[in-house]
CSV table of C-alpha atoms in Angstrom, one decimal:
chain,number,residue,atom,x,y,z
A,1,UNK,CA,161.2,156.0,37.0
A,2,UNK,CA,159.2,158.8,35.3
A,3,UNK,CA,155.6,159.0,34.9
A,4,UNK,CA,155.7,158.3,31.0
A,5,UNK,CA,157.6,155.2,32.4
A,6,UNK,CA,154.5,154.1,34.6
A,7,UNK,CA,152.5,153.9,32.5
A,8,UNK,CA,154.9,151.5,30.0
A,9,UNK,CA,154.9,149.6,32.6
A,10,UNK,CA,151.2,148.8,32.7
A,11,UNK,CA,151.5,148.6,28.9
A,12,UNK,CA,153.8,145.9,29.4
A,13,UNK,CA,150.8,143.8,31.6
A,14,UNK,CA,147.9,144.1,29.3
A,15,UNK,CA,147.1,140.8,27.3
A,16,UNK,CA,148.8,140.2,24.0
A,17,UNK,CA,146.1,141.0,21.1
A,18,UNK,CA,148.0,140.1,18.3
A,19,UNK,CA,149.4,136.2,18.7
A,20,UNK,CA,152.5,137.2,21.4
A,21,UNK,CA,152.4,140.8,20.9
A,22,UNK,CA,150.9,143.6,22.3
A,23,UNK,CA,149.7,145.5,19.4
A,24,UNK,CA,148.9,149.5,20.7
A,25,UNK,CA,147.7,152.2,18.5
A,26,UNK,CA,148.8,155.9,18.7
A,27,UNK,CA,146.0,157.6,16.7
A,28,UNK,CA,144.8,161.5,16.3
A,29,UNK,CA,144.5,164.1,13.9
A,30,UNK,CA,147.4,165.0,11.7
A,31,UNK,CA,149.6,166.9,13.3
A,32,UNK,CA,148.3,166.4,16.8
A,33,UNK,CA,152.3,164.9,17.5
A,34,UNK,CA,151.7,161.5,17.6
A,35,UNK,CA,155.3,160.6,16.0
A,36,UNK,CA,156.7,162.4,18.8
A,37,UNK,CA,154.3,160.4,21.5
A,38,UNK,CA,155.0,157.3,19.5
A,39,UNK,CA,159.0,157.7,20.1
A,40,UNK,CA,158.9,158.9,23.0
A,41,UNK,CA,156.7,156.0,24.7
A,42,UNK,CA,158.8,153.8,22.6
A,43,UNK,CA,162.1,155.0,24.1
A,44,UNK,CA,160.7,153.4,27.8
A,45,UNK,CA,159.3,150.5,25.9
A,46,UNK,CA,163.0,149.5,25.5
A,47,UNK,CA,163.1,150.7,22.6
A,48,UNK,CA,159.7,149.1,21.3
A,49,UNK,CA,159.5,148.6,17.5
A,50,UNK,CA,157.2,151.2,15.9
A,51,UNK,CA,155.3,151.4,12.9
A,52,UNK,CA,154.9,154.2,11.0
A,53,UNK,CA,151.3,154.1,8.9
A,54,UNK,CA,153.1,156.9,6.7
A,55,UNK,CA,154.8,153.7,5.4
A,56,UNK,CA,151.6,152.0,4.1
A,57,UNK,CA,149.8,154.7,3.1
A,58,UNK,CA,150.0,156.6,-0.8
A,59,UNK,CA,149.3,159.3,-2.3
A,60,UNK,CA,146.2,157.5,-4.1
A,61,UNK,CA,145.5,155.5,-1.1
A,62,UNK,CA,145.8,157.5,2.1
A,63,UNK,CA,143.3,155.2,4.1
A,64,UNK,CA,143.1,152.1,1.7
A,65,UNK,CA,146.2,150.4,3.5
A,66,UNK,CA,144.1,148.0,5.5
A,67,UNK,CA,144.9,144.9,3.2
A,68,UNK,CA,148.2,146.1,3.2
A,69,UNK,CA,148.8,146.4,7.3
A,70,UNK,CA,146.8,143.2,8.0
A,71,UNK,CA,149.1,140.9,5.3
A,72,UNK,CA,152.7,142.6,6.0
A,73,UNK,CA,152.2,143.0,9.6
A,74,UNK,CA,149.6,141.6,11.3
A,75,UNK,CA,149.1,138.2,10.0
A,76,UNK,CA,153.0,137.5,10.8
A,77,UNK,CA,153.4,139.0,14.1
A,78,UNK,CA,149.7,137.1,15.5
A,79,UNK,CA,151.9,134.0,14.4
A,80,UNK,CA,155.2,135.2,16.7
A,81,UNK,CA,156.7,135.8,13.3
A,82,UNK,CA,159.2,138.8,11.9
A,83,UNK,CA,156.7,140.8,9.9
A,84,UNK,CA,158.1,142.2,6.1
A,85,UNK,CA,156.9,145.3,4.9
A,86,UNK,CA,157.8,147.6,1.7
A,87,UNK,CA,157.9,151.8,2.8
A,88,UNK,CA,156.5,154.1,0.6
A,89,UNK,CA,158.5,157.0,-0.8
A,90,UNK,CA,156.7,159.8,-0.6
A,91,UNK,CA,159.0,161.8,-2.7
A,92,UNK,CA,159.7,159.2,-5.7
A,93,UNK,CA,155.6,158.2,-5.7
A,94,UNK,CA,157.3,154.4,-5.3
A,95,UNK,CA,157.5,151.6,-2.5
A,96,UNK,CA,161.0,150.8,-1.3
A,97,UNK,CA,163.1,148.4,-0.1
A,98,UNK,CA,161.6,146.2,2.7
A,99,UNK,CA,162.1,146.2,6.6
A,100,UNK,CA,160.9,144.2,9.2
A,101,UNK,CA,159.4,144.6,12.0
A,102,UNK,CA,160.2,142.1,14.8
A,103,UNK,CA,156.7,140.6,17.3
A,104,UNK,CA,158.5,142.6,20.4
A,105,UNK,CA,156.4,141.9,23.2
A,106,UNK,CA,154.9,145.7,23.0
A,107,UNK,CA,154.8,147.4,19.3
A,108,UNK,CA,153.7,150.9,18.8
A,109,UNK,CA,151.4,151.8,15.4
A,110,UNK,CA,151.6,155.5,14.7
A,111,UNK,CA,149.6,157.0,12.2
A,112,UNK,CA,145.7,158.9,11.6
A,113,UNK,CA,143.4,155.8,11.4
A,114,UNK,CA,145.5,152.8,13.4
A,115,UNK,CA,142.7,152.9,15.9
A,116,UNK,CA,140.3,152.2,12.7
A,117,UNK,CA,137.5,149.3,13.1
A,118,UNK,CA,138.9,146.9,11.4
A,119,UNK,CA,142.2,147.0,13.5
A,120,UNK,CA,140.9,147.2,17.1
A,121,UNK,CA,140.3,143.0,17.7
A,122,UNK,CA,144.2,143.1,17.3
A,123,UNK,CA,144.8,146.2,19.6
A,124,UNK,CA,146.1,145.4,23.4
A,125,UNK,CA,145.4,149.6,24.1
A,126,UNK,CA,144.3,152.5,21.8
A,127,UNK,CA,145.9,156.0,22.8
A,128,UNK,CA,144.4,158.9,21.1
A,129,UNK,CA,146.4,161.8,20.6
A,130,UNK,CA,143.7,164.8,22.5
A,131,UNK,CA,144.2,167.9,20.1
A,132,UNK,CA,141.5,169.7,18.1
A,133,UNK,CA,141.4,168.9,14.1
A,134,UNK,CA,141.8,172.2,13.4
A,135,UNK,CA,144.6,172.9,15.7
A,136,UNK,CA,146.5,169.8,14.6
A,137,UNK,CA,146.1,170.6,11.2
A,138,UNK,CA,147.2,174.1,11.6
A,139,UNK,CA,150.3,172.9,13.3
A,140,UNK,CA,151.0,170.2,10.6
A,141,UNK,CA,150.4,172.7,7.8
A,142,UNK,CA,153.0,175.4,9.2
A,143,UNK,CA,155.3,172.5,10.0
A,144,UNK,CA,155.2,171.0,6.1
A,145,UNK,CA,155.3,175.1,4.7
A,146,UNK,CA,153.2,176.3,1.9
A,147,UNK,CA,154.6,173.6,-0.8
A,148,UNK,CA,152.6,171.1,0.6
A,149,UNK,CA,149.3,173.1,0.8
A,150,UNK,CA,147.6,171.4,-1.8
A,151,UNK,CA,148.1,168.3,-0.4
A,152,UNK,CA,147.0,169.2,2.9
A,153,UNK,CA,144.0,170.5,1.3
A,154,UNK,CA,143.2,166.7,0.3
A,155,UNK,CA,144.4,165.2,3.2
A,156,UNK,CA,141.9,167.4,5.7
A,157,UNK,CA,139.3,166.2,3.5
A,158,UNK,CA,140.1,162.4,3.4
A,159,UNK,CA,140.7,162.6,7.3
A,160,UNK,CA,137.4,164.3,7.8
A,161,UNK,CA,135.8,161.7,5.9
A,162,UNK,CA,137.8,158.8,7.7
A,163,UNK,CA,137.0,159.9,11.2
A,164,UNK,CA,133.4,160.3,10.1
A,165,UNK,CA,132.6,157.1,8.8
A,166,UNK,CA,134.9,155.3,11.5
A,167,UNK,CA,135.9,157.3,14.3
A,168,UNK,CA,138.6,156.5,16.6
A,169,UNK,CA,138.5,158.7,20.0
A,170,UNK,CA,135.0,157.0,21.3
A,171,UNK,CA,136.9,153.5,21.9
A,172,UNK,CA,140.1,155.0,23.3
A,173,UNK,CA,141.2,153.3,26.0
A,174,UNK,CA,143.3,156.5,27.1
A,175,UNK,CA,143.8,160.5,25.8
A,176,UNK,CA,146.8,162.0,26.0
A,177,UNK,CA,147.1,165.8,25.8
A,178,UNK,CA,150.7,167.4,25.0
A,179,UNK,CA,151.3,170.2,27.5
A,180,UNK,CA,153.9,172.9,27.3
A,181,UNK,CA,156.0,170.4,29.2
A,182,UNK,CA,155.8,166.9,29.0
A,183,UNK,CA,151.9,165.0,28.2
A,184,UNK,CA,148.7,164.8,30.7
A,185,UNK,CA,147.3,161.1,29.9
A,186,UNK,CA,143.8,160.3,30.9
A,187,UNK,CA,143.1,156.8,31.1
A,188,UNK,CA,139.4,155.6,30.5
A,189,UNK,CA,137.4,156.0,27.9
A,190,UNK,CA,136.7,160.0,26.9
A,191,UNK,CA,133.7,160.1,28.4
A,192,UNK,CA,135.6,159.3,31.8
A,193,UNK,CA,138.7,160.6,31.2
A,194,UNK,CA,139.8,162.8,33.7
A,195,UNK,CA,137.3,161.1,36.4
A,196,UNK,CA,140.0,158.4,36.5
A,197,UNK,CA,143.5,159.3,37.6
A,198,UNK,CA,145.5,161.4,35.5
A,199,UNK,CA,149.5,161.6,35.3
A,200,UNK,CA,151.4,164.0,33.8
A,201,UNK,CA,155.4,163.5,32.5
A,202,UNK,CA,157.9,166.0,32.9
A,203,UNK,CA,160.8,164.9,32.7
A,204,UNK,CA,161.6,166.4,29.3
A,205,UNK,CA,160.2,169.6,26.8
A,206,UNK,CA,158.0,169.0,24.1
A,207,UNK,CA,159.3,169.9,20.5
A,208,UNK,CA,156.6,171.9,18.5
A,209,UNK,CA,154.7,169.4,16.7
């Protein structure tokens, strides 16, 4: 069993928060890797469902998908029920056709803002994603190429007003740093993280971004 493994496995014990499910939120700053994270904890999860917040948000609404989240998702799954949601296209401006999402005993929401207030009385753990905005954006900029500048240039500024009016790091439960090999994850809140015990997974490299 690897480390990232370890610590599924206490993810696994924590009370459901969200009717039978444990509900935990992979947040950080754009381009901080929390997709990867997200998959990657998912893959020891058994293959926990994960939710993408990419798929709620819009181009006119990149942080007004609260309604949206709490009537497709949440309200099913705190009922033991498949949830129904409609994924945004990002490239025709246009919601498509639906998926579900199934109230797994441990589902992962991935995405800048899931550890928002108005989310965390359904969250079973918050995991913050431990890179610098600047550094995160940087890497998400060079990863998206210069056709997306102008959107990046919004979406700094909508994050930087998001985090803040409603920051999400000061209630962490755990950070997790990405290292040149594998991820460092402090449990505790930041301003003990590090005091507590602190594993680090190897057992794979970690892709750019």
């Amino acid at each position: 069993m690897n480390d990232l493994s370890l610590h599924a496995a206490r993810l696994r014990t924590v009370p459901p928060s969200c009717g039978p499910v444990r509900l935990i939120a992979v947040d950080g700053h754009a381009g901080s890797g929390k997709s990867t994270f997200a998959a990657r904890l998912a893959a020891v999860l058994d293959d926990a469902p994960v939710l993408h917040l990419d798929d709620l948000a819009t181009h006119e609404e990149l942080f007004d998908w609260t309604d949206r989240l709490r009537d497709q998702v949440i309200e099913p799954l705190s009922h033991g029920e498949r949830a129904r949601y409609e994924p945004y296209d990002w490239t025709a401006r246009s919601f498509g056709p639906p998926r579900t999402l199934e109230p797994a005993p441990v589902v992962l929401v991935e995405g800048v803002g899931s550890g928002r207030r108005a989310l965390r009385p359904f969250l079973a753990q918050l995991l913050w994603m431990d890179l610098p905005a600047a550094e995160s954006w940087e890497r998400g900029r060079r990863r998206d190429g210069p056709a997306l500048t102008a959107f990046w240039d919004d979406w700094t500024a909508a994050e930087k007003a998001h985090f803040s009016a409603d920051p999400s790091r000061p209630s962490a439960d755990a950070l997790v740093r990405q290292l040149p090999v594998g991820y460092e994850w402090l449990e505790g809140s930041p301003a003990t993280a590090g005091v507590n015990q602190s594993v680090t997974q190897r057992d794979h490299p970690v892709p750019p971004y």
